[in-house]
Amino acid sequence: MNRKFRLLVVLLLAGVSAPALAQWQPAPLSGVWVNPGFYSIHYDRDAGLRDQNPGLGFEWPVSPMVSLTAGRFRNSNNALSNYVGAYVMPWKVGSWRFGAVVGGFDGYPNAYNGDWFPALIPVVAYEAAHWGLNVGIVPTISNRLYGAISLQLKFRWEAPSPAGAN
């Protein structure tokens, strides 16, 4: 990862997350969400892109408004991608949350030769007790990235109870 990108990610995360991180209350590991990748509904349905984007990702709530996220998946160009960032979800109505994920991705051949690039993606999330769904609105970036509605099913990881505990 180049120096400029790391600095950009740090500044973005610090600027967007600072108010929420003031309420830092990391969830125990049993509060971590685990996801099996994404399903992408691309705006350009004739581009021959891969809609199923299997992988493994994690989302760790660190405050009522912020979750840190990281993972790896097979992207729409059939290449491996990694991501790291933070969901900043300042609005909540019932089980629905609204905000954006800010961070970075790599592995897209037309975007910076597959190197890391910053991303800001609007997100709506539904979160029940043990499962949830993130819906991202990925913008099209001409000649670099195909836009899509991204669906990410997630499951809350439950730590096993200690022996003898009920």
Short mmCIF file of C-alpha atoms in Angstrom, two decimals, residues 2-161:
data_model
loop_
_atom_site.label_atom_id
_atom_site.label_comp_id
_atom_site.label_asym_id
_atom_site.label_seq_id
_atom_site.Cartn_x
_atom_site.Cartn_y
_atom_site.Cartn_z
CA ASN A 2 1.54 3.33 -0.98
CA ARG A 3 2.14 6.12 1.53
CA LYS A 4 -0.30 8.62 0.04
CA PHE A 5 -3.14 6.12 0.17
CA ARG A 6 -2.42 5.18 3.79
CA LEU A 7 -2.39 8.85 4.76
CA LEU A 8 -5.65 9.47 2.88
CA VAL A 9 -7.38 6.53 4.60
CA VAL A 10 -6.18 7.65 8.03
CA LEU A 11 -7.38 11.22 7.42
CA LEU A 12 -10.74 10.08 6.08
CA LEU A 13 -11.32 7.69 8.95
CA ALA A 14 -10.23 10.26 11.52
CA GLY A 15 -12.35 13.05 10.06
CA VAL A 16 -15.50 11.06 9.49
CA SER A 17 -15.27 8.88 12.58
CA ALA A 18 -13.94 11.26 15.24
CA PRO A 19 -17.32 12.17 16.81
CA ALA A 20 -18.46 8.56 16.83
CA LEU A 21 -15.17 7.23 18.15
CA ALA A 22 -15.51 9.58 21.11
CA GLN A 23 -18.16 7.07 22.22
CA TRP A 24 -15.76 4.11 21.70
CA GLN A 25 -17.48 1.01 23.09
CA PRO A 26 -16.06 -1.99 21.21
CA ALA A 27 -18.40 -4.95 21.10
CA PRO A 28 -17.08 -8.21 22.45
CA LEU A 29 -15.99 -10.64 19.75
CA SER A 30 -19.43 -12.23 19.98
CA GLY A 31 -20.80 -8.97 18.51
CA VAL A 32 -18.71 -9.22 15.32
CA TRP A 33 -20.57 -9.64 12.04
CA VAL A 34 -19.19 -12.19 9.53
CA ASN A 35 -20.13 -12.10 5.84
CA PRO A 36 -19.61 -14.47 2.88
CA GLY A 37 -18.90 -11.70 0.35
CA PHE A 38 -21.26 -9.70 -1.85
CA TYR A 39 -23.86 -10.04 -4.57
CA SER A 40 -23.63 -7.18 -7.08
CA ILE A 41 -26.45 -5.99 -9.31
CA HIS A 42 -24.47 -4.02 -11.90
CA TYR A 43 -26.00 -1.03 -13.62
CA ASP A 44 -24.45 -2.18 -16.92
CA ARG A 45 -26.00 -5.64 -17.24
CA ASP A 46 -24.30 -6.24 -20.63
CA ALA A 47 -20.69 -5.75 -19.45
CA GLY A 48 -20.11 -9.45 -18.71
CA LEU A 49 -19.34 -8.81 -15.06
CA ARG A 50 -19.46 -11.33 -12.24
CA ASP A 51 -22.46 -10.71 -9.96
CA GLN A 52 -21.54 -13.30 -7.31
CA ASN A 53 -18.57 -12.01 -5.31
CA PRO A 54 -17.76 -14.71 -2.72
CA GLY A 55 -15.32 -13.98 0.07
CA LEU A 56 -14.94 -13.53 3.78
CA GLY A 57 -15.37 -10.28 5.66
CA PHE A 58 -15.76 -8.97 9.19
CA GLU A 59 -17.53 -5.98 10.73
CA TRP A 60 -16.69 -5.08 14.35
CA PRO A 61 -18.93 -2.50 16.08
CA VAL A 62 -16.77 -0.09 18.12
CA SER A 63 -19.47 2.47 18.99
CA PRO A 64 -23.21 2.84 18.44
CA MET A 65 -22.41 4.61 15.16
CA VAL A 66 -19.15 3.04 13.85
CA SER A 67 -18.06 -0.45 12.83
CA LEU A 68 -14.59 -1.32 11.55
CA THR A 69 -14.57 -3.64 8.54
CA ALA A 70 -12.08 -5.71 6.55
CA GLY A 71 -12.23 -8.63 4.16
CA ARG A 72 -11.32 -10.31 0.90
CA PHE A 73 -13.55 -11.33 -2.03
CA ARG A 74 -13.57 -12.23 -5.72
CA ASN A 75 -14.61 -9.02 -7.45
CA SER A 76 -16.77 -8.40 -10.51
CA ASN A 77 -13.70 -8.59 -12.79
CA ASN A 78 -12.98 -12.09 -11.37
CA ALA A 79 -9.88 -10.88 -9.52
CA LEU A 80 -9.19 -11.02 -5.79
CA SER A 81 -9.86 -7.80 -3.86
CA ASN A 82 -9.19 -6.73 -0.29
CA TYR A 83 -10.96 -3.99 1.63
CA VAL A 84 -10.54 -2.12 4.89
CA GLY A 85 -12.59 0.71 6.31
CA ALA A 86 -15.29 1.88 8.68
CA TYR A 87 -19.06 1.95 8.46
CA VAL A 88 -20.28 5.28 9.80
CA MET A 89 -24.03 4.91 10.33
CA PRO A 90 -25.31 8.01 12.17
CA TRP A 91 -29.04 7.51 11.48
CA LYS A 92 -31.19 4.70 12.84
CA VAL A 93 -34.91 3.95 12.44
CA GLY A 94 -35.93 0.71 14.16
CA SER A 95 -33.68 -2.04 12.78
CA TRP A 96 -32.59 0.12 9.81
CA ARG A 97 -29.33 2.11 9.79
CA PHE A 98 -28.23 4.73 7.26
CA GLY A 99 -24.80 6.14 6.46
CA ALA A 100 -21.71 5.18 4.46
CA VAL A 101 -18.63 3.03 4.46
CA VAL A 102 -15.33 4.87 4.01
CA GLY A 103 -12.09 3.03 3.33
CA GLY A 104 -10.16 1.45 0.53
CA PHE A 105 -10.20 -1.42 -1.96
CA ASP A 106 -7.65 -3.08 -4.21
CA GLY A 107 -7.67 -5.70 -6.95
CA TYR A 108 -9.69 -3.93 -9.66
CA PRO A 109 -7.53 -4.06 -12.82
CA ASN A 110 -8.94 -0.86 -14.37
CA ALA A 111 -8.76 1.14 -11.12
CA TYR A 112 -5.21 2.27 -10.42
CA ASN A 113 -3.74 -0.89 -12.01
CA GLY A 114 -5.23 -3.03 -9.25
CA ASP A 115 -3.59 -0.99 -6.47
CA TRP A 116 -5.43 0.45 -3.46
CA PHE A 117 -7.90 3.30 -3.96
CA PRO A 118 -10.14 5.24 -1.54
CA ALA A 119 -13.89 4.67 -1.50
CA LEU A 120 -16.94 6.34 0.01
CA ILE A 121 -20.07 4.23 -0.50
CA PRO A 122 -23.56 5.15 0.75
CA VAL A 123 -25.06 2.23 2.73
CA VAL A 124 -28.43 1.20 4.14
CA ALA A 125 -28.31 -1.71 6.61
CA TYR A 126 -30.94 -3.89 8.21
CA GLU A 127 -29.76 -5.52 11.45
CA ALA A 128 -31.73 -8.17 13.35
CA ALA A 129 -30.34 -10.00 16.39
CA HIS A 130 -28.38 -12.65 14.47
CA TRP A 131 -28.39 -11.60 10.82
CA GLY A 132 -28.29 -8.45 8.76
CA LEU A 133 -28.04 -7.06 5.25
CA ASN A 134 -25.85 -4.20 4.01
CA VAL A 135 -26.98 -2.54 0.78
CA GLY A 136 -24.29 -0.38 -0.81
CA ILE A 137 -24.71 2.04 -3.70
CA VAL A 138 -21.44 1.70 -5.62
CA PRO A 139 -20.92 4.57 -8.10
CA THR A 140 -19.68 4.08 -11.64
CA ILE A 141 -16.25 5.61 -12.18
CA SER A 142 -15.75 5.91 -15.94
CA ASN A 143 -13.06 3.57 -17.35
CA ARG A 144 -12.15 2.40 -13.81
CA LEU A 145 -15.05 0.84 -11.91
CA TYR A 146 -18.49 -0.48 -12.85
CA GLY A 147 -21.26 0.71 -10.54
CA ALA A 148 -23.70 -1.60 -8.80
CA ILE A 149 -26.14 -2.11 -5.99
CA SER A 150 -24.16 -4.34 -3.63
CA LEU A 151 -25.91 -6.77 -1.28
CA GLN A 152 -23.96 -8.18 1.65
CA LEU A 153 -25.65 -10.72 3.93
CA LYS A 154 -24.05 -10.86 7.36
CA PHE A 155 -24.32 -13.06 10.44
CA ARG A 156 -23.48 -12.12 14.01
CA TRP A 157 -20.79 -14.42 15.36
CA GLU A 158 -21.65 -15.97 18.69
CA ALA A 159 -18.76 -16.99 20.94
CA PRO A 160 -19.15 -20.44 22.45
CA SER A 161 -20.21 -20.45 26.10
#
